[in-house]
Short mmCIF file of C-alpha atoms in Angstrom, two decimals:
data_model
loop_
_atom_site.label_atom_id
_atom_site.label_comp_id
_atom_site.label_asym_id
_atom_site.label_seq_id
_atom_site.Cartn_x
_atom_site.Cartn_y
_atom_site.Cartn_z
CA ASP A 1 -21.72 45.99 -2.07
CA ILE A 2 -19.98 43.68 -4.30
CA GLN A 3 -21.93 40.62 -4.86
CA MET A 4 -19.71 37.32 -5.69
CA THR A 5 -21.50 34.65 -7.61
CA GLN A 6 -19.56 31.19 -7.71
CA SER A 7 -20.54 28.17 -9.68
CA PRO A 8 -21.21 25.43 -9.33
CA SER A 9 -22.48 25.37 -5.70
CA SER A 10 -21.21 21.54 -5.77
CA LEU A 11 -19.59 19.17 -7.92
CA SER A 12 -18.90 15.46 -7.81
CA ALA A 13 -15.58 14.45 -9.11
CA SER A 14 -12.96 11.50 -9.28
CA VAL A 15 -9.36 11.29 -8.14
CA GLY A 16 -7.16 12.69 -11.11
CA ASP A 17 -9.97 14.94 -12.41
CA ARG A 18 -9.57 18.41 -13.67
CA VAL A 19 -11.83 20.63 -11.86
CA THR A 20 -12.95 24.21 -12.69
CA ILE A 21 -14.70 26.66 -10.33
CA THR A 22 -15.81 30.13 -11.17
CA CYS A 23 -16.45 33.32 -9.65
CA ARG A 24 -18.09 36.47 -10.91
CA PRO A 25 -18.24 39.46 -9.02
CA SER A 26 -21.27 42.05 -9.71
CA GLN A 27 -18.71 44.50 -10.78
CA SER A 28 -15.08 44.81 -11.94
CA ILE A 29 -12.59 43.95 -9.18
CA SER A 30 -9.40 44.23 -11.38
CA SER A 31 -7.30 41.14 -9.97
CA ASN A 32 -8.29 41.73 -6.18
CA LEU A 33 -9.52 38.03 -5.93
CA ASN A 34 -8.54 35.51 -3.54
CA TRP A 35 -9.51 31.64 -3.26
CA TYR A 36 -9.60 29.72 0.24
CA GLN A 37 -9.98 26.01 0.67
CA GLN A 38 -12.06 24.86 3.94
CA LYS A 39 -12.22 21.23 5.15
CA PRO A 40 -15.06 20.19 7.41
CA GLY A 41 -14.46 21.53 11.12
CA LYS A 42 -11.46 23.49 9.89
CA ALA A 43 -10.57 26.97 9.41
CA PRO A 44 -10.40 28.26 5.87
CA LYS A 45 -6.69 28.35 4.26
CA LEU A 46 -5.61 30.87 1.70
CA LEU A 47 -4.81 29.20 -1.50
CA ILE A 48 -4.55 31.85 -4.39
CA TYR A 49 -4.23 35.70 -4.03
CA ALA A 50 -4.40 38.27 -6.49
CA ALA A 51 -6.25 36.31 -8.87
CA SER A 52 -3.37 33.82 -9.78
CA SER A 53 -0.46 33.88 -7.18
CA LEU A 54 -0.12 30.74 -5.42
CA GLN A 55 0.11 31.09 -1.49
CA SER A 56 3.21 29.77 -0.26
CA GLY A 57 3.24 26.39 0.56
CA GLY A 58 0.19 25.71 -1.73
CA PRO A 59 0.41 22.83 -3.99
CA SER A 60 1.38 23.42 -7.65
CA ARG A 61 -2.01 21.81 -9.06
CA PHE A 62 -3.86 24.66 -7.80
CA SER A 63 -4.06 27.72 -10.21
CA GLY A 64 -6.03 30.78 -10.61
CA SER A 65 -6.94 33.05 -13.55
CA GLY A 66 -9.05 35.92 -14.58
CA SER A 67 -9.53 39.65 -14.04
CA GLY A 68 -12.47 42.13 -14.05
CA THR A 69 -15.64 40.10 -13.51
CA ASP A 70 -14.74 36.58 -14.43
CA PHE A 71 -12.29 34.51 -12.56
CA THR A 72 -11.45 30.66 -12.54
CA LEU A 73 -9.93 28.15 -9.94
CA THR A 74 -8.48 25.25 -11.69
CA ILE A 75 -7.38 21.93 -9.63
CA SER A 76 -5.35 20.08 -12.38
CA SER A 77 -5.58 16.65 -10.94
CA LEU A 78 -7.87 16.25 -8.13
CA GLN A 79 -6.24 14.49 -4.96
CA PRO A 80 -7.99 13.00 -2.22
CA GLU A 81 -7.22 15.63 0.20
CA ASP A 82 -8.57 18.23 -2.20
CA PHE A 83 -12.17 17.31 -1.27
CA ALA A 84 -13.40 20.36 0.57
CA THR A 85 -15.32 23.66 -0.06
CA TYR A 86 -13.82 26.47 -1.93
CA TYR A 87 -14.64 30.13 -1.72
CA CYS A 88 -13.51 33.37 -3.64
CA GLN A 89 -13.29 36.76 -1.96
CA GLN A 90 -12.97 40.18 -3.43
CA SER A 91 -10.31 42.55 -1.68
CA TYR A 92 -11.24 45.62 -3.88
CA SER A 93 -13.47 47.29 -1.55
CA THR A 94 -15.32 47.11 1.84
CA PRO A 95 -17.44 45.30 2.60
CA LEU A 96 -15.06 42.42 1.84
CA THR A 97 -17.32 39.71 0.38
CA PHE A 98 -17.27 36.12 -0.27
CA GLY A 99 -18.76 33.75 -2.76
CA GLY A 100 -21.32 31.41 -1.64
CA GLY A 101 -18.78 28.57 -1.87
CA THR A 102 -18.31 25.40 -3.94
CA LYS A 103 -18.32 21.96 -2.21
CA VAL A 104 -16.22 19.41 -4.28
CA GLU A 105 -17.20 15.97 -3.37
CA ILE A 106 -15.89 12.49 -4.21
CA LYS A 107 -17.73 10.71 -7.06
CA GLU B 1 4.93 29.95 13.36
CA VAL B 2 2.05 32.10 13.22
CA GLN B 3 -0.89 31.37 15.80
CA LEU B 4 -4.21 33.06 16.59
CA VAL B 5 -6.33 31.68 19.37
CA GLU B 6 -9.90 33.08 19.75
CA SER B 7 -11.82 32.99 23.09
CA GLY B 8 -14.83 34.22 24.57
CA GLY B 9 -17.61 32.60 22.83
CA VAL B 10 -20.54 31.35 24.98
CA VAL B 11 -24.45 31.06 24.84
CA VAL B 12 -25.96 34.43 25.26
CA GLN B 13 -29.57 35.80 25.55
CA PRO B 14 -30.95 37.89 22.30
CA GLY B 15 -30.08 41.72 23.36
CA GLY B 16 -27.07 40.48 25.26
CA SER B 17 -23.29 41.38 25.22
CA LEU B 18 -20.06 39.53 24.63
CA ARG B 19 -16.53 40.37 24.27
CA LEU B 20 -14.41 38.04 22.09
CA SER B 21 -10.44 37.92 22.22
CA CYS B 22 -7.95 36.98 19.85
CA ALA B 23 -4.18 36.25 21.01
CA ALA B 24 -1.64 36.26 18.39
CA SER B 25 2.01 34.89 18.14
CA GLY B 26 4.47 34.18 15.78
CA PHE B 27 4.54 37.40 13.94
CA THR B 28 5.09 41.22 14.36
CA PHE B 29 1.29 41.94 15.37
CA ASP B 30 1.57 45.74 15.25
CA ASP B 31 2.67 45.59 11.43
CA TYR B 32 -0.69 44.21 10.44
CA THR B 33 -4.41 44.65 9.82
CA MET B 34 -6.35 42.43 11.60
CA HIS B 35 -9.97 41.22 10.73
CA TRP B 36 -13.19 39.04 12.22
CA VAL B 37 -14.84 36.81 9.96
CA ARG B 38 -17.86 34.53 10.95
CA GLN B 39 -19.62 31.34 9.70
CA ALA B 40 -23.14 30.72 10.80
CA PRO B 41 -23.66 26.81 11.22
CA GLY B 42 -23.70 25.27 7.86
CA LYS B 43 -23.38 28.43 6.02
CA GLY B 44 -20.64 30.08 4.26
CA LEU B 45 -18.05 33.08 5.24
CA GLU B 46 -19.02 36.73 6.27
CA TRP B 47 -16.52 39.19 6.84
CA VAL B 48 -17.44 41.38 9.85
CA SER B 49 -14.86 43.85 10.57
CA LEU B 50 -11.22 44.78 10.06
CA ILE B 51 -8.80 47.22 12.29
CA SER B 52 -5.60 48.84 10.73
CA TRP B 53 -2.18 48.24 12.46
CA ASP B 54 -2.48 51.27 14.58
CA GLY B 55 -6.34 51.07 15.34
CA GLY B 56 -6.80 54.36 13.46
CA THR B 57 -9.05 52.76 10.73
CA THR B 58 -11.99 50.48 11.25
CA TYR B 59 -14.56 49.22 8.91
CA TYR B 60 -17.72 46.86 9.68
CA ALA B 61 -20.32 44.95 7.73
CA ASP B 62 -23.61 46.67 7.44
CA SER B 63 -25.15 43.68 9.59
CA VAL B 64 -23.11 44.59 12.54
CA LYS B 65 -22.53 48.20 12.36
CA GLY B 66 -23.30 50.28 15.45
CA ARG B 67 -23.54 46.98 17.37
CA PHE B 68 -19.95 45.63 17.22
CA THR B 69 -16.70 47.52 17.91
CA ILE B 70 -13.25 46.13 16.86
CA SER B 71 -10.25 47.00 18.85
CA ARG B 72 -6.81 46.00 19.47
CA ASP B 73 -3.98 46.19 22.20
CA ASN B 74 -0.62 46.10 20.33
CA SER B 75 1.07 45.79 23.79
CA LYS B 76 -0.53 42.58 24.25
CA ASN B 77 -0.72 41.17 20.69
CA SER B 78 -4.58 41.09 21.06
CA LEU B 79 -7.40 41.57 18.84
CA TYR B 80 -10.99 42.14 20.46
CA LEU B 81 -14.36 42.30 19.10
CA GLN B 82 -17.17 43.83 21.41
CA MET B 83 -20.71 42.55 20.62
CA ASN B 84 -23.75 44.27 21.87
CA SER B 85 -27.42 44.06 21.10
CA LEU B 86 -26.78 40.39 19.86
CA ARG B 87 -29.66 38.91 17.66
CA THR B 88 -30.09 35.06 16.77
CA GLU B 89 -28.70 35.74 13.44
CA ASP B 90 -25.14 36.72 15.07
CA THR B 91 -25.12 32.96 16.15
CA ALA B 92 -21.74 31.68 14.31
CA LEU B 93 -18.17 30.72 14.67
CA TYR B 94 -16.10 33.76 14.86
CA TYR B 95 -12.85 33.71 13.33
CA CYS B 96 -9.97 36.13 13.76
CA ALA B 97 -7.89 36.61 10.74
CA LYS B 98 -4.71 38.19 10.05
CA ALA B 99 -4.20 40.38 6.90
CA GLY B 100 -1.92 39.50 4.00
CA TYR B 101 1.61 40.89 3.43
CA SER B 102 0.59 42.03 -0.03
CA SER B 103 -2.84 43.27 0.60
CA SER B 104 -4.64 44.28 4.10
CA TRP B 105 -7.78 42.96 2.59
CA LEU B 106 -7.21 39.30 2.24
CA PHE B 107 -6.67 36.68 5.18
CA ASP B 108 -3.64 34.55 5.04
CA TYR B 109 -3.82 33.12 8.57
CA TRP B 110 -6.99 32.13 10.63
CA GLY B 111 -7.63 31.00 14.23
CA GLN B 112 -9.77 27.92 14.93
CA GLY B 113 -12.76 29.98 16.07
CA THR B 114 -14.87 30.53 18.93
CA LEU B 115 -18.69 29.71 18.92
CA VAL B 116 -21.31 32.36 19.86
CA THR B 117 -24.37 31.20 20.14
CA VAL B 118 -27.48 33.76 20.43
CA SER B 119 -30.50 32.01 21.88
CA SER B 120 -33.22 32.21 24.54
#
């Protein structure tokens, strides 16, 4: 199974800050990496697919990059509605696996 | 508008059985692979199972293999998860999720989930 390691597990940031979250799979997954946002009490929402493609309707302040074993989700200017937990997920092989999540909190 | 509505979650004793359902609308159901993903209280996301558009291919997480069975009825736009030999560690919110257009192994729409509690 491919293990997905996300870091940090949590962070505190202010509105307007640039935020970076990292995801490292235990083996190369090419560009088969997706990012989800989950707000408390809500279902996850797809943000980025195929490492760098913004899901339709997603804000342009979100971007993804990377390939192989090193991926990054960047929020260019954090907005109040971005405080949530973010998960990476590999779509390279089954079993499909998620990272442990990164909780973005208000500083 | 894509809608996924799960049902069937209840409190069940260890060793018991349960069948979850997911009613889909707003898209051509039989064009897409479908998934179940779960989330234990206060924990992260865990993929459970997938079924191809025609039901011909299924995959399971090791944690549920041999106990859970995924199925679909394309005539009813419905997805199911039969859960047998339930364990306390199966307690979770179970989400039905639609596969993406670009990849069958990502989730572009999710339901709101149905809560399964396994407890004596």
